[in-house]
Structure formats: C-alpha cells, structure tokens
Amino acid sequence: MTDNPILNGGSTSGSAGGSAGGSTDRSAADKPSTETHIRTCPLCEATCGLEITLKDSAITRIRGDREDVFSKGFICPKGSTLKQLHADPDRVRTPLIKRHGKFVPASWEEAFEAVAEGFGKIWEAGDRDAVAMYLGNPTAHSMAGAMFAAPLIKAMQTKNLFSASTVDQMPKHVSSGFLFGGPNSIPVPDLDRTDYLLMLGANPLESNGSLCTAPDFPGRLQAIRERGGKVVTVDPRRTKTADVSDEYLPIRPGSDALWLAALVTEINSAGLVDPGRLRDMLDGLNETLELLAPFTADSVAGHTRISAVDTRRIARELAEAPTTAVYGRIGTHTTEYGTLASWLVEVLNIVTGNLDSPGGAMFAEPAFGAPTKGRTPGGRGFSTGRWTSRVSEHPEVRGELPVSALAEEIETAGPGQVRGLLTSGGNPVRSCPNSERLDSAFAGLDFMVSIDIYINETTRHADVILPSPSPLAKPHFDFAFYGLSVRNIANYSQPLHDADDITEPGMDEHEIFARLTLIASGMGAAADPEVMYSIMLQTVAERGGLNAEEEQAAASSANYTGVEAILDLMLRTGPYEGLHLAALLAAPHGIDLGPLRERLPELLRTASGRIEMAHTSITSDIPRLLALLETAPEERLLLVGRRHLRSNNSWMHNVEVLVKGKQRCTLQLNPADANELGITDGQNASLQTETGKVVALVEVTDLVAIGTVSLPHGWGHDTEGLVGAVAAATPGVNSNILTGDQFIDPLSGNARLNAIPVVVAGL
Ligand SMILES: Nc1nc2c(c(=O)[nH]1)N[C@H]1C(S)=C(S)[C@@H](COP(=O)(O)OP(=O)(O)OC[C@H]3O[C@@H](n4cnc5c(=O)[nH]c(N)nc54)[C@H](O)[C@@H]3O)O[C@H]1N2
Ligand SMILES: Nc1nc2c(c(=O)[nH]1)N[C@H]1C(S)=C(S)[C@@H](COP(=O)(O)OP(=O)(O)OC[C@H]3O[C@@H](n4cnc5c(=O)[nH]c(N)nc54)[C@H](O)[C@@H]3O)O[C@H]1N2
Ligand code: SF4
Ligand SMILES: [Mo]
C-alpha cells in the first residue's frame, strides 16, 4: 500500500502505510477518532466524489465530497448507501460451491480448484468455444474488469464472448468505429459550453447520464438554460429530464432514426449544411445527404408523431444556434435501428459544424493510453464479422457476439455448443431479452462460474460463485468513464480496507481475474497471481519505452500494490506529461485536466485517415430504414423501459432505504389508452408479446404518450431462495420476459429493448 496522508482527508495526522482509514492518530485512546476517506462512487457513470466519515473505524456518514474537482458535492441516493450495501447480510462474502444443489461456503483454494476442474473437463474435449463468457455492467465500473478482463478473455480462447454491451451501447461503438476508425472514439456532448442540447432517449435526471460522464447532470442542464441556451428532450415519456427542459417532444418509440434522418435532410434543404473545419477531413458528405433525401419532415411525421413544422423548426435551430450538441442514449440505441440512429446523431453533429468543437460533441482524452497529439491520422480502420455466431451467424462486433444469441448457442447441439459459462458482474436472466429462455438454458449447462456479490437469478445457476469485495473495499480508477467524460479528470481511490466494518476475508477482484486467467492458460488453480501483474507491468512498460525491471523495483520501493504499479505506468506513459500515481494519491479530490480539446484529425484511425461518413457498412442499412418509412406505422401499444434514481439495473434492490416506499415497478398507461381498454389505476393488467406474458400493477398517467406503455427492467425477484430478503419482499415483475431475442439491430447485434409491440388487457 502507498504512503498516503491525503486519504485521511488531509486533516488528520495519519502516518504512512496501511490502507486508507488505518493510519489515523489514535493516541488519545479514550476519544473517538474521526477519519475521513475520500473516494469515487463506482455505481454509475457519473463518478461522484464521496466523503466517508468513520468514527472509531466504523462508517457513520457518506455524503458528496464538496471538494471533488468534478462533482463538487453532488451525490444521488445510491452513493450514500454503500455502507448498507457493504453491511448487507445477504451479500456473498466467501466463495460458494454448489454441492447436491445447495451452495456451501468454501475456501478460495477449493473454489479455484473446482473452477479448474469444471472448465477443465469441458476444455479437455478439445473445444475452447464450449466455454462462454458474459461480462455484465459492474465489470465496466471496476478497475479489475478494465485491467484484467482483456487478458482473461484472451486466455479463455473462446469466440463465445458476450456482454451487456449488446443490450446497451454497441450501436455507438459501431457508428464510431466506421466514422472515426475507433469503436471507443465516442463523442460526448460538451455540456458545460453548449448553447443547445438535443437529447433523445436519455433520462439523466434518473440515470445520471450515460456515455456522457457528468456528475450533477441536472445542474449542468440548468446551467445551459441559465446562460441563455436551450435544452430539448425527445422521449415517448415525459420524464423528469423533459420537465427540466425548454422543450419536450413526445416521439413514437422506435422512430428516432427516421426523425434524425429528416433533421439532416431539412438542414440540407434549408442550405444550412456547414461542417466548418471538418470539411477538410470529411468524406461521404454529399452521398450521405443524397441517401437521406427521402426522409423529410413530412415523410417521417406519421411514424414519429412529431409534426413537420416542429421538425423543420428544430432543424433550423440546430443549425443556427451558436453551438449545438445532439446526444442519443438508451432509447435511441436499444431499437432495431440503433446503429443508424447513433450514426445519424454524429451526422447531425458534423453537418452543423459541431463535432469536435467546443460546445458541440467532443472526444474526451483520458489520462491513460497512448498520446495522440501530433499523430498522423489513419490506421487499420474498423470492421465487424471477423467470425460469426454458430447458430444464427450473427457477425462478431468488437470481439463479441450478441447476447441475444447466447441461449441458442447453449441449446443447440453440435460442435461448438456452449456447455460452460463464466459470468462477471451480470444478471442476464433479468437484463437480457427472452430472459426465461436464458434461465432454462443456464439450468442445462454442464458447468458455470460467476464472479458476483449476490446470489441472483443468474448466479443461482452457478456451480461456483467467487465473491468480489464490496465497492468500498476495492481500489478504483474509472478507466471506462473518464474516456466518456465532459471534462478530462483523473482520480484514484484506495480501498477502505481496515475500517472495522470493512474488514472481511475477501480476495481482491483483480486477483480473482488473475487466477482465472492463469487457470484458462493451463497453469492451474495454484499458480501465483503475481505472474499476471508482472506480465502486465512489463507490457505497459515496453509499450511506453520504459525498462520493466527498473519500473518494478521503483513500484516496490513506492509500496505500490500490483494494480497501482500498473496504473502508475499507464499514467506516466499517457497523454498528460508529469502525471503519475503519486500525484493522484496527493489529490484525493481528483485532478482536473481541463475542458475537452479538439482531437481531430489526430484521433482518426480510419483507413483513409478521414471521417468516413458514408462507410458502406453503415449506408448499406439505409434501405431497411426506407422500408420502415414505407410501412404503415405500428398500431399496437409500444412498450418502453424506465429507470428510477434509486435503482441500478437488476441490483441494489436488497438495500432497504432504496426500495422502501411506493412500488416502482408499475405499468404506466396513458389515460386515453386506459379508458379504451377499460383499465383503471391500481388494477392488474397482463402484457403479452410474441415472447412472453407478465402481469403488472397499472399506474394510469399522462407521463406516457398515447400509444406508449412503460415498465422498468431488472425486477421480478420472486424466484425462491435468492438475491435477498429485502428484494424478495418488493419483487416487481421482469420486463425481459417480454423482449424477444430475435429482434436485434443487425449492424451491432444490439437487442431491441424498447418499442416492443404489446397487447395489454385488464385483469
Ligand atoms: N438510477 C439508475 N441509474 C442508472 C441505471 C439504472 O438502472 N438506474 N443504469 C445505468 C446504465 S447501465 C445505463 S446504460 C444508463 C442509461 O441511461 P439513459 O440512457 O439515460 O437511460 P434511461 O433512464 O433508461 O432513459 C432512456 C429513455 O429513453 C426513452 N425511450 C424509450 N424508447 C425510446 C425511443 O424509441 N425513442 C426515444 N427518443 N426515447 C425512448 C425512455 O422512455 C427513457 O426515458 O443509466 C445508468 N444509470
Ligand atoms: N428491458 C431492458 N433491459 C435492459 C435495459 C433496459 O433499458 N431495458 N438496460 C440494459 C443495460 S443498459 C444494461 S448495462 C444491462 C445490465 O445488465 P447486467 O450487467 O447483466 O446486469 P446488472 O443488473 O447490472 O447486474 C449486475 C450484477 O453485478 C453484481 N455486482 C455488483 N457489483 C459488483 C462488483 O463489484 N463485482 C462483481 N463481480 N459483481 C458485482 C450485482 O450483484 C449484479 O448481480 O441491462 C440491460 N437490460
Ligand atoms: S450519481 Fe452515480 S456516481 Fe454519483 S453517487 Fe449516484 S450512483 Fe454514485
Ligand atoms: Mo447500461
């Protein structure tokens, strides 16, 4: 551990050594000693700073860190419940092995031996693809996942890699990949400088933002309005975000791509296309404008339910505002036209001259990774389909297959059939489409291992559960989200190990990953995980032109842990000269690396070294959108999802303070639709799709547009004996019983989780 006085809040006279909290001066033994531990909340993408107060080594309070350089004290109700999450008696703390159908506690050695044996039996048959992986959302929020998932994936040697990305943001990776050459070159709205924000399918007042790391999103929206700017929200539900916007446009679910295409055409018709400085690095503009010509304010009005007058006005406003940022999220991505919609968001940012320009949509520059300043644009470009899934032949995207295809890969016999599964921080049996099918597929696996902190609907099928530590007991550096941030920030948190109520006989999550990697590499359950740290340190050192041995020695004398040593090297070889771990340790409230800066063309990794706006891999999908335009609009009710501030996908439902109060898992129905169906508020109704049927409690409300119904995902904790007592008492219903796994966006493999035709009937 590092010598770090700052983690004592900068106020206590902590001595060096030990992890945060353990170094307080306790000389006045009879006086309760108070310490402050500062860390970043890992629960969502907002990266808020937390101030944790401990008295006599017990946590007494968690509040927003007012000195955090980015969040400035902002916090949501989830962040302050990390203590309850940590203390939850239902949280898994020791490895569990299933014996005769029941989980029994085991030692770490026994657990890893069981993993090596279980997967070993499948691998022995000679087919590495027979063991699949699923990486869930918290894996992306974890330092261990960010650093160690890649070597683990490589060692597993399986084509059957699945993740929550294909129920989420994969369309954005694909559109960025083809446009800019890098799937992670994702523009984020420059919230703090924009004059005009057009937001589609995002509800940051509940979600706190996604693919746009911006703690205190509500405050940043308010600031846009206070400086005379405009916020427009497009959503079939009048969300809290809509309520704090200048304008709200209820759109028919699933029609964003049509509307965005029409905006481009109307900007073009008004003669307002002006990519500005990007013109010199842009290919395919005219071709794009031609291909989009059939989509006009008039032609899409019937589908989108947005009047042609409004569409033309918004098009003009976008082009004429001093700066504009168009931003689309879950509601725009999780449809069958997700990649086109995501691409069109960027096309709009480009044609209005707002891409890579202050106040527009810009690229973050995180503190790690090879510096790009001054680099010549160009590279290998992006491609998909290097292999396909076995059964439905879905193309690989970023090394992954659509999670919608996981069940069929398990069920369908033949060479390459999936017989084993490793999950990390995920709950596909609640979060992925046709979840009932996944549930029974998982039950039929030969062997399954889950890294998770709960026995949930998914991990109950595991033969071995390997528990991660609670978020408070983990080191944290937000690898994923600093790359999607509205300011460039760096902040590192050490684990809060030795507070009395934090101590537990856990294993670091990165060590769990390291040991699994060694098992998958054939080195066995007893191999020393230190090997993994050395290999990684060596790789990063060599990439940065540094001597690995010298670096290793320096890290040891600085008392850095294995991951700290690697992080330090990543920072030192990153784009910010002079930045290193010691600087972060000395700045527990974070280091502000400044506002986003222009990064084009240096960031471009397309084969041409230019922005490839009309890449055929994308434009070849436009005929499908044309076909939609030519089809009569869907007449059935369309189901959309919903997030609530106090929930987090399918988990945190066992934290009492978060779930207490009114049932939130309700079916929202517009009064006009309720009237027509003869359904009243508080009654139960059934929802039926071609995939499944659920019964939910009805909430009649004009918050949902006519023709739209809404049910949140991640609920339905009524399976016997799992998750925990609190969650079981407020189970709700599982909306992914309704979502079909055959409906995907073909370019990205992303599932359709919104705009689902449903039949609703009162009970
Ligand atoms: N409290 C809380 N915060 C979270 C999460 C959580 O579960 N709870 N989850 C986290 C995760 S994993 C993510 S990815 C982010 C997601 O963050 P957001 O993208 O902000 O997600 P949502 O809050 O679901 O907002 C999506 C909105 O899209 C709307 N919508 C549905 N269909 C359509 C459509 O066809 N068109 C348009 N224009 N809108 C549509 C929905 O009504 C909804 O208001 O949130 C993260 N933060
Ligand atoms: N219908 C519908 N379905 C959706 C969505 C939607 O909008 N509508 N949203 C989709 C989106 S955006 C996402 S990201 C997915 C999420 O889908 P998943 O990632 O599959 O599921 P989560 O509910 O996030 O489950 C997270 C699991 O990780 C565990 N966990 C928590 N912390 C840790 C940790 O530190 N380490 C480990 N190893 N485990 C931990 C929790 O106990 C929980 O079991 O859901 C998707 N599903
Ligand atoms: S907004 Fe997100 S990061 Fe901030 S406290 Fe809440 S859950 Fe944590
Ligand atoms: Mo997500």
Coordinates of N, CA and C and ligand atoms in Angstrom, one line a residue, residues 43-45 76 78 137 141 164 167-169 199-211 233-239 241 249 251-256 327-335 639-651 653 704 708 710 713 753-755, ligand 1:
L43 N -20.8 3.3 -8.8 CA -22.0 2.7 -9.1 C -22.6 3.0 -10.5
C44 N -22.4 4.3 -10.9 CA -22.9 4.6 -12.2 C -21.8 5.4 -13.0
E45 N -22.2 6.0 -14.1 CA -21.1 6.6 -14.9 C -20.7 8.0 -14.4
C76 N -26.1 11.1 -5.5 CA -27.5 10.6 -5.6 C -27.8 9.7 -4.4
K78 N -28.1 6.6 -4.2 CA -27.4 5.3 -4.2 C -26.0 5.4 -3.6
N137 N -22.5 -5.3 -16.5 CA -22.3 -3.8 -16.3 C -21.2 -3.5 -15.2
H141 N -17.4 -1.0 -14.5 CA -17.2 0.0 -13.5 C -16.1 -0.4 -12.5
A164 N -22.9 -7.1 -21.6 CA -24.1 -6.2 -21.5 C -24.0 -5.1 -22.6
V167 N -26.8 -5.2 -25.0 CA -28.1 -4.7 -24.5 C -28.0 -3.2 -24.2
D168 N -27.1 -2.5 -24.8 CA -26.8 -1.2 -24.3 C -26.2 -0.3 -25.4
Q169 N -24.9 -0.2 -25.5 CA -24.3 0.9 -26.3 C -23.6 0.4 -27.5
M199 N -31.5 16.1 -26.8 CA -31.3 14.8 -26.2 C -32.4 13.8 -26.5
L200 N -32.0 12.7 -27.0 CA -33.0 11.7 -27.4 C -32.8 10.4 -26.6
G201 N -33.9 9.8 -26.1 CA -33.8 8.5 -25.4 C -32.9 8.5 -24.3
A202 N -32.8 9.6 -23.5 CA -31.9 9.6 -22.3 C -32.7 10.3 -21.2
N203 N -32.5 9.8 -20.0 CA -33.2 10.5 -18.9 C -32.2 10.7 -17.8
P204 N -31.2 11.6 -18.0 CA -30.2 11.7 -17.0 C -30.6 12.2 -15.6
L205 N -31.9 12.7 -15.5 CA -32.3 13.0 -14.1 C -32.5 11.8 -13.3
E206 N -32.7 10.6 -13.9 CA -32.8 9.4 -13.2 C -31.6 8.5 -13.3
S207 N -31.0 8.5 -14.5 CA -29.8 7.7 -14.8 C -28.5 8.3 -14.4
N208 N -28.5 9.6 -14.3 CA -27.3 10.4 -14.0 C -26.3 10.4 -15.2
G209 N -26.9 10.0 -16.4 CA -26.1 10.2 -17.6 C -25.4 8.9 -18.0
S210 N -25.2 8.8 -19.3 CA -24.6 7.6 -19.8 C -23.9 7.9 -21.2
L211 N -22.7 7.3 -21.4 CA -21.9 7.8 -22.5 C -21.8 9.3 -22.5
T233 N -35.8 17.8 -25.2 CA -35.8 16.4 -24.8 C -36.8 15.7 -25.7
V234 N -36.4 14.6 -26.3 CA -37.2 13.8 -27.2 C -37.4 12.4 -26.6
D235 N -38.6 12.0 -26.2 CA -38.8 10.8 -25.4 C -40.3 10.5 -25.4
P236 N -40.7 9.2 -25.6 CA -42.1 8.9 -25.5 C -42.7 9.1 -24.1
R237 N -41.9 9.3 -23.2 CA -42.4 9.5 -21.8 C -42.0 10.9 -21.4
R238 N -42.9 11.6 -20.7 CA -42.5 13.0 -20.2 C -41.7 12.7 -18.9
T239 N -40.4 12.6 -19.1 CA -39.6 12.3 -17.9 C -39.3 13.5 -17.1
T241 N -36.4 14.6 -16.9 CA -35.5 15.4 -17.7 C -36.3 16.3 -18.7
L249 N -40.5 16.9 -26.8 CA -41.2 16.3 -28.0 C -41.5 14.8 -27.7
I251 N -42.0 11.4 -28.9 CA -41.8 10.7 -30.2 C -42.4 9.3 -30.1
R252 N -42.8 8.8 -31.2 CA -43.3 7.4 -31.2 C -42.0 6.5 -31.0
P253 N -42.1 5.5 -30.0 CA -40.9 4.6 -29.8 C -40.4 4.0 -31.0
G254 N -39.2 3.9 -31.1 CA -38.5 3.1 -32.2 C -38.3 4.0 -33.5
S255 N -38.7 5.3 -33.5 CA -38.6 6.0 -34.7 C -37.6 7.1 -34.7
D256 N -36.6 7.1 -33.8 CA -35.6 8.1 -33.7 C -34.8 8.2 -35.0
Y327 N -27.4 14.4 -28.7 CA -27.0 13.3 -27.8 C -28.1 12.3 -27.8
G328 N -27.8 11.1 -28.1 CA -28.8 10.0 -28.0 C -28.4 8.9 -27.1
R329 N -29.3 8.3 -26.4 CA -28.9 7.2 -25.5 C -29.8 6.1 -25.5
I330 N -30.0 5.3 -24.4 CA -30.6 4.0 -24.4 C -31.8 3.9 -25.3
G331 N -32.7 4.9 -25.2 CA -34.0 4.8 -26.0 C -33.7 4.8 -27.5
T332 N -32.6 5.5 -27.9 CA -32.2 5.6 -29.3 C -31.4 4.3 -29.7
H333 N -30.6 3.7 -28.8 CA -29.7 2.6 -29.1 C -30.4 1.3 -29.1
T334 N -31.3 1.1 -28.1 CA -31.9 -0.3 -28.0 C -33.1 -0.5 -28.8
T335 N -33.0 -0.2 -30.1 CA -34.0 -0.5 -31.0 C -33.4 -1.2 -32.2
L639 N -44.1 -0.8 -26.0 CA -43.6 -0.9 -24.6 C -42.2 -0.2 -24.6
V640 N -42.0 0.7 -23.6 CA -40.6 1.2 -23.4 C -40.2 0.9 -21.9
G641 N -39.0 1.1 -21.7 CA -38.5 0.8 -20.3 C -38.5 2.1 -19.5
R642 N -37.8 2.0 -18.3 CA -37.8 3.2 -17.4 C -36.8 2.9 -16.3
R643 N -36.0 3.9 -16.0 CA -35.1 3.8 -14.9 C -35.5 4.7 -13.7
H644 N -35.2 4.3 -12.5 CA -35.5 5.1 -11.4 C -34.2 5.4 -10.6
L645 N -34.2 6.6 -10.2 CA -32.9 7.1 -9.5 C -32.4 6.1 -8.4
R646 N -33.4 5.5 -7.7 CA -33.0 4.6 -6.6 C -32.7 3.2 -6.9
S647 N -32.7 2.9 -8.2 CA -32.4 1.5 -8.6 C -31.2 1.5 -9.5
N648 N -30.7 0.3 -9.7 CA -29.5 0.2 -10.6 C -29.6 -1.1 -11.4
N649 N -30.2 -1.1 -12.6 CA -30.5 -2.3 -13.4 C -31.2 -3.3 -12.5
S650 N -30.6 -4.5 -12.4 CA -31.3 -5.5 -11.6 C -30.8 -5.7 -10.2
W651 N -30.0 -4.7 -9.8 CA -29.5 -5.0 -8.4 C -29.7 -3.7 -7.5
H653 N -31.5 -3.8 -5.2 CA -32.9 -4.0 -4.7 C -32.9 -4.6 -3.3
V704 N -46.8 9.0 -19.9 CA -46.5 8.3 -21.1 C -47.4 8.8 -22.2
T708 N -48.0 4.5 -25.9 CA -46.8 4.1 -25.3 C -47.2 3.5 -23.9
S710 N -45.1 1.8 -20.3 CA -43.7 1.7 -19.8 C -43.7 0.8 -18.6
H713 N -37.0 -2.3 -16.2 CA -36.4 -3.6 -16.3 C -35.7 -3.9 -15.0
L753 N -34.8 -3.4 -26.9 CA -35.4 -3.5 -25.6 C -36.5 -2.4 -25.4
N754 N -36.6 -1.6 -26.4 CA -37.7 -0.6 -26.4 C -38.5 -0.7 -27.7
A755 N -39.6 0.0 -27.7 CA -40.5 -0.1 -28.9 C -41.0 -1.5 -29.2
Ligands
LIG1 N1 -30.8 5.1 -11.3 C1 -30.2 4.4 -12.3 N2 -29.2 4.9 -13.0 C2 -28.6 4.2 -13.9 C3 -29.0 2.9 -14.3 C4 -30.2 2.4 -13.5 O1 -30.6 1.2 -13.8 N3 -30.7 3.1 -12.6 N4 -28.4 2.2 -15.3 C5 -27.2 2.7 -15.8 C6 -27.0 2.1 -17.1 S1 -26.4 0.6 -17.2 C7 -27.2 2.9 -18.2 S2 -26.8 2.2 -19.8 C8 -27.6 4.2 -18.2 C9 -28.7 4.6 -19.2 O2 -29.0 5.9 -19.1 P1 -30.1 6.6 -20.0 O3 -29.8 6.4 -21.4 O4 -30.4 8.0 -19.6 O5 -31.3 5.6 -19.7 P2 -32.8 5.7 -19.3 O6 -33.0 6.4 -18.0 O7 -33.4 4.3 -19.4 O8 -33.5 6.6 -20.4 C10 -33.9 6.1 -21.6 C11 -35.1 6.9 -22.1 O9 -35.4 6.5 -23.4 C12 -36.8 6.6 -23.5 N5 -37.1 5.8 -24.7 C13 -37.5 4.6 -24.9 N6 -37.7 4.3 -26.2 C14 -37.4 5.4 -26.9 C15 -37.4 5.7 -28.2 O10 -37.7 4.8 -29.1 N7 -37.0 6.9 -28.6 C16 -36.7 7.9 -27.7 N8 -36.3 9.1 -28.1 N9 -36.7 7.6 -26.4 C17 -37.1 6.4 -26.0 C18 -37.3 6.1 -22.2 O11 -38.6 6.5 -22.1 C19 -36.3 6.7 -21.3 O12 -36.8 7.8 -20.7 O13 -28.1 4.5 -16.9 C20 -27.2 4.2 -15.9 N10 -27.6 4.8 -14.6

